[in-house]
């Protein structure tokens, strides 16, 4: 079974403690402090491995810990740094914080290596604390603690085009004909349990990557059947191609199938359902009725702006026209790859609760002023121009009790709130 979701625990290394010791040399009865510094703890990195295409390894190993830094030693000897741990994932893996479900990073595009958790810094040895009045300090600094998180890893296939359709409509056959992919083809429902990627090369036109997604059934948006395992993989695609059995070889109505698939897409994510679509009416070589089902499909969907192409994946009829239509449509769309924005910042999360902040009313300026290291840190990590970034900002104000404090100060709708040079109008 294709593994495209996993839950794991990760932990960075603790910093080694600083050492307390004093020089003990012959003829030096009162040697000074010589306690060495502790080593830094190892960090946790994620890297893209081109040789991986599933998350299967994470089913067997669920705990990943970097090494702790060693304690400092005598004679100013620093402790050894803890080894980093490098976790390899396939391209397209989205890493989320498990409890909140917020995205930490998307391992795709130019993001090939990501520092997730930084190891704790080693503590200073007692040699650092000698002064003119304290020449024999008997204390050293402890190492910084480790950081730990539970993560959800989700693999979202990177492809320009996602093929959708009910089982046995011919998606795998189509993919094998038009790309270099070699999917298993058999007359069984749910034959395709993992997304098959293939590259389409065209003469005098730009090629594209196409993915045959596992067969969809009604109720998939609620997790029925392959459910979310299917739907997760079309989140990056720019164009959706519906393949339907125009010949109704299994007694299914192709028009009803298209509506059923769009209903599932809408229920899962309306933004995906709103992406451009093309319908490939397959199996036209098996149509033996006097009525033309392809014409009926065109009459239903082309007025809605969805082009329909009659094809036979077996014989190859109509494939060329369809592929060039897909290439042309992709050329009209934004070529920027879909990358999921960061919503959870580990470096911002750890130790944040200890950072102070103040909420005050500036009567002279008639503004409410929110300041402090916690606020400054939050703003430095937040892209307020993006929808998700602004929502993160609003949630932060609520979760940290800032909105409540503003209300206690008597803030009213339309009042101005200032944070480090940024001004916002308050609306409840």
Short mmCIF file of C-alpha atoms in Angstrom, two decimals:
data_model
loop_
_atom_site.label_atom_id
_atom_site.label_comp_id
_atom_site.label_asym_id
_atom_site.label_seq_id
_atom_site.Cartn_x
_atom_site.Cartn_y
_atom_site.Cartn_z
CA UNK A 1 0.00 0.00 0.00
CA UNK A 2 1.25 3.44 -0.93
CA UNK A 3 2.12 5.40 2.22
CA UNK A 4 1.42 9.09 1.91
CA UNK A 5 0.79 10.08 5.53
CA UNK A 6 2.73 9.42 8.72
CA UNK A 7 2.91 10.67 12.29
CA UNK A 8 6.33 10.92 13.92
CA UNK A 9 8.07 12.37 16.99
CA UNK A 10 11.23 14.47 16.61
CA UNK A 11 13.57 15.87 19.23
CA UNK A 12 16.68 18.03 19.00
CA UNK A 13 19.67 17.43 21.27
CA UNK A 14 20.02 19.07 24.68
CA UNK A 15 22.98 21.39 25.13
CA UNK A 16 25.73 20.02 27.37
CA UNK A 17 26.17 21.62 30.80
CA UNK A 18 29.12 23.87 31.49
CA UNK A 19 31.73 22.37 33.84
CA UNK A 20 32.91 23.57 37.24
CA UNK A 21 36.61 22.87 37.93
CA UNK A 22 39.80 24.61 39.01
CA UNK A 23 43.39 24.33 37.93
CA UNK A 24 45.36 21.88 40.02
CA UNK A 25 49.00 22.21 39.13
CA UNK A 26 52.18 21.70 41.07
CA UNK A 27 53.36 24.90 42.71
CA UNK A 28 50.02 26.62 41.86
CA UNK A 29 48.09 26.21 45.12
CA UNK A 30 45.17 28.45 44.16
CA UNK A 31 44.60 27.86 40.45
CA UNK A 32 41.78 29.70 38.74
CA UNK A 33 38.63 28.24 37.21
CA UNK A 34 39.13 26.04 34.15
CA UNK A 35 35.70 24.48 33.57
CA UNK A 36 34.99 24.00 29.87
CA UNK A 37 31.82 24.81 27.94
CA UNK A 38 29.21 22.20 27.14
CA UNK A 39 28.77 21.05 23.57
CA UNK A 40 25.81 22.16 21.47
CA UNK A 41 22.99 19.68 21.01
CA UNK A 42 22.34 18.23 17.57
CA UNK A 43 19.71 19.80 15.32
CA UNK A 44 16.90 18.14 13.33
CA UNK A 45 16.97 18.64 9.56
CA UNK A 46 14.64 17.48 6.80
CA UNK A 47 16.09 16.99 3.30
CA UNK A 48 14.56 15.97 -0.02
CA UNK A 49 15.75 12.60 -1.32
CA UNK A 50 15.11 12.19 -5.05
CA UNK A 51 15.16 8.42 -4.66
CA UNK A 52 12.11 8.34 -2.38
CA UNK A 53 8.50 8.46 -3.54
CA UNK A 54 6.56 7.26 -0.48
CA UNK A 55 6.57 7.74 3.30
CA UNK A 56 6.78 3.99 3.93
CA UNK A 57 9.94 4.24 6.06
CA UNK A 58 8.06 6.27 8.67
CA UNK A 59 5.70 3.39 9.32
CA UNK A 60 8.56 1.43 10.84
CA UNK A 61 10.53 4.22 12.56
CA UNK A 62 8.45 6.84 14.31
CA UNK A 63 10.94 8.45 16.70
CA UNK A 64 13.86 10.61 15.52
CA UNK A 65 16.23 12.16 18.07
CA UNK A 66 19.41 14.16 17.57
CA UNK A 67 22.26 13.57 20.03
CA UNK A 68 22.77 15.64 23.18
CA UNK A 69 25.83 17.81 23.58
CA UNK A 70 28.46 16.51 26.01
CA UNK A 71 29.27 18.24 29.30
CA UNK A 72 32.32 20.48 29.38
CA UNK A 73 35.50 19.12 30.97
CA UNK A 74 38.48 20.19 33.03
CA UNK A 75 41.32 22.30 31.68
CA UNK A 76 38.97 24.42 29.56
CA UNK A 77 38.00 21.41 27.44
CA UNK A 78 34.75 21.97 25.61
CA UNK A 79 32.22 19.15 25.43
CA UNK A 80 31.62 17.44 22.10
CA UNK A 81 28.74 18.73 20.01
CA UNK A 82 25.82 16.35 19.54
CA UNK A 83 25.32 14.90 16.07
CA UNK A 84 22.55 16.35 13.92
CA UNK A 85 19.87 14.04 12.63
CA UNK A 86 18.92 14.29 8.96
CA UNK A 87 15.50 12.94 8.01
CA UNK A 88 15.03 12.16 4.32
CA UNK A 89 11.63 12.63 2.68
CA UNK A 90 10.32 12.54 -0.92
CA UNK A 91 9.78 15.80 -2.75
CA UNK A 92 6.29 17.14 -2.13
CA UNK A 93 6.19 16.21 1.57
CA UNK A 94 4.33 18.76 3.68
CA UNK A 95 5.38 18.81 7.34
CA UNK A 96 2.73 19.85 9.86
CA UNK A 97 2.62 20.30 13.62
CA UNK A 98 0.42 17.42 14.75
CA UNK A 99 -1.76 19.09 17.39
CA UNK A 100 -2.69 22.21 15.42
CA UNK A 101 -2.39 20.76 11.90
CA UNK A 102 -0.53 23.91 10.84
CA UNK A 103 2.07 23.74 8.08
CA UNK A 104 5.70 24.04 9.20
CA UNK A 105 7.29 23.59 5.79
CA UNK A 106 6.66 22.25 2.30
CA UNK A 107 9.57 20.18 0.98
CA UNK A 108 9.17 21.12 -2.67
CA UNK A 109 10.47 23.63 -5.17
CA UNK A 110 13.71 25.21 -3.97
CA UNK A 111 13.22 24.00 -0.40
CA UNK A 112 15.60 21.02 -0.41
CA UNK A 113 16.89 21.24 3.17
CA UNK A 114 15.05 22.63 6.18
CA UNK A 115 16.22 23.19 9.75
CA UNK A 116 13.23 22.12 11.83
CA UNK A 117 14.55 22.12 15.41
CA UNK A 118 17.78 23.74 16.52
CA UNK A 119 19.86 21.91 19.11
CA UNK A 120 20.21 23.47 22.56
CA UNK A 121 23.25 25.69 23.05
CA UNK A 122 25.92 24.35 25.38
CA UNK A 123 26.30 26.07 28.76
CA UNK A 124 29.32 28.16 29.72
CA UNK A 125 31.90 26.65 32.03
CA UNK A 126 32.84 28.40 35.27
CA UNK A 127 35.89 29.98 33.57
CA UNK A 128 33.51 32.59 32.12
CA UNK A 129 32.35 33.84 35.51
CA UNK A 130 35.63 34.82 37.13
CA UNK A 131 35.78 38.51 38.07
CA UNK A 132 38.08 40.65 40.16
CA UNK A 133 35.81 40.10 43.15
CA UNK A 134 34.81 36.51 42.38
CA UNK A 135 37.95 34.64 41.39
CA UNK A 136 36.71 31.14 42.19
CA UNK A 137 33.14 30.84 40.83
CA UNK A 138 31.57 27.53 41.79
CA UNK A 139 28.80 27.58 39.25
CA UNK A 140 28.45 27.03 35.52
CA UNK A 141 25.65 27.51 33.05
CA UNK A 142 23.40 24.55 32.23
CA UNK A 143 22.86 23.66 28.59
CA UNK A 144 19.69 24.76 26.85
CA UNK A 145 16.93 22.14 26.84
CA UNK A 146 16.00 20.01 23.85
CA UNK A 147 13.04 20.89 21.64
CA UNK A 148 10.47 18.29 20.67
CA UNK A 149 7.47 18.11 18.39
CA UNK A 150 4.97 15.61 17.08
CA UNK A 151 4.63 15.94 13.33
CA UNK A 152 2.27 14.88 10.58
CA UNK A 153 3.98 14.21 7.26
CA UNK A 154 1.78 14.34 4.17
CA UNK A 155 2.96 13.55 0.66
CA UNK A 156 1.17 15.67 -1.94
CA UNK A 157 2.11 14.67 -5.47
CA UNK A 158 3.70 17.38 -7.62
CA UNK A 159 2.07 17.35 -11.04
CA UNK A 160 0.62 19.91 -13.44
CA UNK A 161 -2.39 17.76 -14.30
CA UNK A 162 -4.42 15.45 -12.09
CA UNK A 163 -6.47 12.67 -13.70
CA UNK A 164 -9.68 11.98 -11.81
CA UNK A 165 -12.43 9.50 -12.46
CA UNK A 166 -14.23 6.50 -11.07
CA UNK A 167 -12.51 3.10 -11.10
CA UNK A 168 -12.21 1.32 -14.47
CA UNK A 169 -12.75 4.40 -16.65
CA UNK A 170 -9.30 3.96 -18.23
CA UNK A 171 -7.04 6.41 -16.39
CA UNK A 172 -4.13 3.97 -16.08
CA UNK A 173 -4.42 2.95 -19.73
CA UNK A 174 -4.48 6.60 -20.77
CA UNK A 175 -1.39 7.39 -18.70
CA UNK A 176 0.53 4.43 -20.10
CA UNK A 177 -0.24 5.55 -23.65
CA UNK A 178 0.73 9.21 -23.35
CA UNK A 179 3.64 9.15 -20.87
CA UNK A 180 6.63 7.12 -19.80
CA UNK A 181 4.73 5.79 -16.78
CA UNK A 182 4.04 2.07 -16.52
CA UNK A 183 1.08 1.68 -14.16
CA UNK A 184 -0.40 -1.73 -13.38
CA UNK A 185 -3.52 -2.20 -15.47
CA UNK A 186 -6.21 -4.70 -14.58
CA UNK A 187 -9.98 -4.85 -14.60
CA UNK A 188 -10.44 -4.42 -10.85
CA UNK A 189 -11.79 -1.57 -8.86
CA UNK A 190 -9.08 0.31 -6.94
CA UNK A 191 -6.28 -1.27 -8.98
CA UNK A 192 -4.42 2.02 -8.68
CA UNK A 193 -3.63 2.47 -5.00
CA UNK A 194 -0.78 4.92 -5.48
CA UNK A 195 -0.47 7.96 -7.71
CA UNK A 196 1.43 7.21 -10.92
CA UNK A 197 3.40 10.13 -12.31
CA UNK A 198 4.32 10.46 -15.97
CA UNK A 199 5.84 13.10 -18.22
CA UNK A 200 4.10 14.05 -21.47
CA UNK A 201 6.49 15.19 -24.24
CA UNK A 202 5.00 17.04 -27.20
CA UNK A 203 6.43 18.31 -30.47
CA UNK A 204 6.37 22.12 -30.78
CA UNK A 205 4.58 22.46 -27.44
CA UNK A 206 5.51 22.49 -23.79
CA UNK A 207 5.35 19.13 -22.02
CA UNK A 208 3.82 18.60 -18.60
CA UNK A 209 3.68 16.21 -15.65
CA UNK A 210 0.49 14.23 -15.26
CA UNK A 211 -0.66 12.12 -12.31
CA UNK A 212 -3.12 9.26 -12.32
CA UNK A 213 -4.76 9.63 -8.92
CA UNK A 214 -6.38 6.64 -7.12
CA UNK A 215 -9.98 5.96 -8.16
CA UNK A 216 -12.56 8.21 -6.57
CA UNK A 217 -15.87 7.07 -5.11
CA UNK A 218 -18.78 8.98 -3.66
CA UNK A 219 -18.11 9.89 -0.03
CA UNK A 220 -14.37 10.32 -0.60
CA UNK A 221 -14.42 13.82 0.89
CA UNK A 222 -15.61 12.23 4.14
CA UNK A 223 -12.82 9.67 4.07
CA UNK A 224 -14.85 6.81 2.54
CA UNK A 225 -12.78 4.38 0.47
CA UNK A 226 -9.41 5.92 -0.39
CA UNK A 227 -10.94 9.24 0.60
CA UNK A 228 -8.41 11.82 1.70
CA UNK A 229 -5.56 9.66 0.41
CA UNK A 230 -6.91 10.40 -3.05
CA UNK A 231 -7.88 14.02 -2.58
CA UNK A 232 -4.61 15.07 -0.94
CA UNK A 233 -2.72 14.52 -4.18
CA UNK A 234 -4.67 16.94 -6.34
CA UNK A 235 -4.00 19.94 -4.11
CA UNK A 236 -1.00 21.01 -6.20
CA UNK A 237 -2.38 20.36 -9.68
CA UNK A 238 -3.21 23.34 -11.88
CA UNK A 239 -5.61 21.52 -14.18
CA UNK A 240 -8.01 18.64 -13.56
CA UNK A 241 -8.81 16.18 -16.34
CA UNK A 242 -11.93 14.06 -15.79
CA UNK A 243 -11.81 10.73 -17.55
CA UNK A 244 -15.22 9.15 -17.94
CA UNK A 245 -16.48 5.98 -19.56
CA UNK A 246 -18.48 7.44 -22.43
CA UNK A 247 -19.56 3.94 -23.52
CA UNK A 248 -21.03 3.16 -20.08
CA UNK A 249 -19.44 -0.31 -20.19
CA UNK A 250 -20.26 -0.81 -16.50
CA UNK A 251 -23.70 0.76 -16.69
CA UNK A 252 -22.60 4.10 -15.19
CA UNK A 253 -23.88 7.43 -16.51
CA UNK A 254 -20.80 9.55 -17.47
CA UNK A 255 -22.62 12.85 -16.87
CA UNK A 256 -23.70 11.78 -13.38
CA UNK A 257 -20.12 10.62 -12.68
CA UNK A 258 -18.70 14.04 -13.52
CA UNK A 259 -21.17 15.77 -11.23
CA UNK A 260 -20.44 13.25 -8.46
CA UNK A 261 -16.68 13.84 -8.72
CA UNK A 262 -17.11 17.62 -8.68
CA UNK A 263 -19.34 17.30 -5.62
CA UNK A 264 -16.57 15.43 -3.77
CA UNK A 265 -13.98 18.01 -4.82
CA UNK A 266 -16.23 20.84 -3.64
CA UNK A 267 -16.81 19.14 -0.28
CA UNK A 268 -13.10 18.54 0.26
CA UNK A 269 -11.78 21.91 -0.90
CA UNK A 270 -13.84 24.43 -2.92
CA UNK A 271 -10.65 26.06 -4.21
CA UNK A 272 -9.64 22.79 -5.92
CA UNK A 273 -13.12 22.34 -7.39
CA UNK A 274 -12.80 25.79 -8.92
CA UNK A 275 -9.66 24.96 -10.90
CA UNK A 276 -9.84 24.61 -14.70
CA UNK A 277 -11.17 21.28 -15.95
CA UNK A 278 -11.16 19.28 -19.17
CA UNK A 279 -13.31 16.20 -19.79
CA UNK A 280 -11.92 13.19 -21.66
CA UNK A 281 -14.79 11.00 -22.81
CA UNK A 282 -12.98 7.66 -23.04
CA UNK A 283 -13.83 4.30 -24.68
CA UNK A 284 -15.42 5.81 -27.81
CA UNK A 285 -14.24 2.65 -29.63
CA UNK A 286 -16.82 0.71 -27.57
CA UNK A 287 -19.85 2.88 -28.33
CA UNK A 288 -22.42 0.84 -30.22
CA UNK A 289 -25.58 2.88 -29.60
CA UNK A 290 -27.27 5.12 -32.13
CA UNK A 291 -27.24 8.03 -29.67
CA UNK A 292 -23.88 9.81 -29.36
CA UNK A 293 -22.98 9.99 -25.63
CA UNK A 294 -19.99 12.27 -26.35
CA UNK A 295 -22.35 14.82 -27.94
CA UNK A 296 -24.57 14.60 -24.85
CA UNK A 297 -21.58 15.24 -22.56
CA UNK A 298 -20.53 18.22 -24.69
CA UNK A 299 -24.04 19.64 -24.63
CA UNK A 300 -24.06 19.40 -20.82
CA UNK A 301 -20.62 20.80 -19.97
CA UNK A 302 -19.25 22.93 -22.81
CA UNK A 303 -21.80 25.71 -22.13
CA UNK A 304 -20.28 25.76 -18.62
CA UNK A 305 -16.84 26.44 -20.11
CA UNK A 306 -15.52 22.87 -19.71
CA UNK A 307 -14.21 21.48 -23.02
CA UNK A 308 -14.94 17.83 -23.87
CA UNK A 309 -12.76 15.55 -26.02
CA UNK A 310 -13.78 12.10 -27.23
CA UNK A 311 -10.87 9.64 -26.97
CA UNK A 312 -9.97 5.98 -27.04
CA UNK A 313 -7.04 5.26 -24.74
CA UNK A 314 -6.77 1.76 -26.26
CA UNK A 315 -6.60 2.76 -29.94
CA UNK A 316 -5.09 6.20 -29.43
CA UNK A 317 -7.88 8.02 -31.24
CA UNK A 318 -8.28 11.65 -30.10
CA UNK A 319 -5.26 11.56 -27.75
CA UNK A 320 -3.16 14.02 -29.73
CA UNK A 321 -5.90 16.66 -29.79
CA UNK A 322 -6.50 16.22 -26.05
CA UNK A 323 -2.82 16.50 -25.09
CA UNK A 324 -2.29 19.69 -27.11
CA UNK A 325 -5.45 21.16 -25.58
CA UNK A 326 -4.08 20.39 -22.10
CA UNK A 327 -0.71 21.94 -22.97
CA UNK A 328 -2.35 25.08 -24.36
CA UNK A 329 -4.58 25.45 -21.30
CA UNK A 330 -1.63 25.07 -18.94
CA UNK A 331 0.18 27.78 -20.89
CA UNK A 332 -2.64 30.18 -20.02
CA UNK A 333 -2.37 29.44 -16.30
CA UNK A 334 0.03 30.67 -13.63
CA UNK A 335 3.24 28.66 -13.97
CA UNK A 336 4.22 29.28 -10.35
CA UNK A 337 4.18 25.94 -8.49
CA UNK A 338 1.75 25.47 -5.63
CA UNK A 339 3.69 25.64 -2.37
CA UNK A 340 1.96 25.53 1.00
CA UNK A 341 2.75 28.53 3.19
CA UNK A 342 4.32 28.18 6.60
CA UNK A 343 1.80 28.60 9.42
CA UNK A 344 3.70 27.21 12.43
CA UNK A 345 7.16 28.47 13.38
CA UNK A 346 9.07 26.17 15.76
CA UNK A 347 11.73 28.78 16.55
CA UNK A 348 8.93 31.20 17.41
CA UNK A 349 6.94 28.62 19.36
CA UNK A 350 9.60 27.47 21.82
CA UNK A 351 10.25 29.80 24.72
CA UNK A 352 7.65 32.29 23.51
CA UNK A 353 5.48 32.05 26.61
CA UNK A 354 8.29 33.49 28.72
CA UNK A 355 8.60 36.54 26.47
CA UNK A 356 6.79 39.58 27.93
CA UNK A 357 4.47 42.03 26.22
CA UNK A 358 2.42 45.07 27.22
CA UNK A 359 -0.97 46.40 26.14
CA UNK A 360 -1.51 50.10 26.89
CA UNK A 361 -3.57 53.09 25.81
CA UNK A 362 -1.67 56.15 24.54
CA UNK A 363 -4.09 59.01 25.34
CA UNK A 364 -2.00 61.63 23.54
CA UNK A 365 -2.00 59.72 20.25
CA UNK A 366 -5.42 58.17 20.93
CA UNK A 367 -3.99 54.75 20.08
CA UNK A 368 -3.71 51.39 21.76
CA UNK A 369 -0.10 50.22 21.82
CA UNK A 370 0.94 46.56 21.95
CA UNK A 371 4.68 45.99 22.43
CA UNK A 372 7.22 43.57 23.80
CA UNK A 373 9.62 40.83 22.61
CA UNK A 374 6.77 38.36 22.08
CA UNK A 375 5.00 40.77 19.70
CA UNK A 376 8.17 41.73 17.87
CA UNK A 377 9.08 38.08 17.39
CA UNK A 378 5.62 37.23 16.09
CA UNK A 379 5.64 40.04 13.53
CA UNK A 380 9.09 39.06 12.26
CA UNK A 381 7.77 35.59 11.35
CA UNK A 382 4.40 36.61 9.93
CA UNK A 383 3.56 37.59 6.36
CA UNK A 384 0.61 39.88 7.00
CA UNK A 385 0.01 40.32 3.26
CA UNK A 386 -1.07 36.70 2.85
CA UNK A 387 -4.49 35.46 3.94
CA UNK A 388 -3.04 32.64 6.04
CA UNK A 389 -0.44 34.94 7.58
CA UNK A 390 -3.09 37.45 8.64
CA UNK A 391 -5.23 34.67 10.12
CA UNK A 392 -2.19 33.46 12.08
CA UNK A 393 -1.78 37.05 13.35
CA UNK A 394 -5.44 37.24 14.45
CA UNK A 395 -5.28 33.85 16.17
CA UNK A 396 -2.11 34.93 17.99
CA UNK A 397 -3.84 38.04 19.36
CA UNK A 398 -6.75 35.95 20.60
CA UNK A 399 -4.76 33.01 22.02
CA UNK A 400 -2.38 35.29 23.94
CA UNK A 401 -5.19 37.27 25.55
CA UNK A 402 -4.28 40.51 23.74
CA UNK A 403 -7.78 41.05 22.37
CA UNK A 404 -9.20 40.55 25.86
CA UNK A 405 -6.80 43.10 27.34
CA UNK A 406 -7.71 45.61 24.63
CA UNK A 407 -11.40 45.15 25.45
CA UNK A 408 -10.68 45.61 29.16
CA UNK A 409 -9.02 48.93 28.29
CA UNK A 410 -12.26 49.98 26.60
CA UNK A 411 -11.32 49.70 22.94
CA UNK A 412 -14.12 50.43 20.50
CA UNK A 413 -14.68 49.54 16.85
CA UNK A 414 -12.60 51.72 14.53
CA UNK A 415 -9.95 52.41 17.19
CA UNK A 416 -6.31 52.25 16.12
CA UNK A 417 -3.93 49.60 17.46
CA UNK A 418 -0.21 50.17 16.94
CA UNK A 419 2.45 47.46 16.98
CA UNK A 420 6.03 48.39 16.16
CA UNK A 421 5.23 50.93 13.46
CA UNK A 422 2.25 48.99 12.09
CA UNK A 423 -1.23 50.39 12.65
CA UNK A 424 -4.48 48.41 12.49
CA UNK A 425 -8.13 49.36 12.83
CA UNK A 426 -9.94 47.31 15.48
CA UNK A 427 -13.15 45.53 14.52
CA UNK A 428 -14.81 42.94 16.70
#
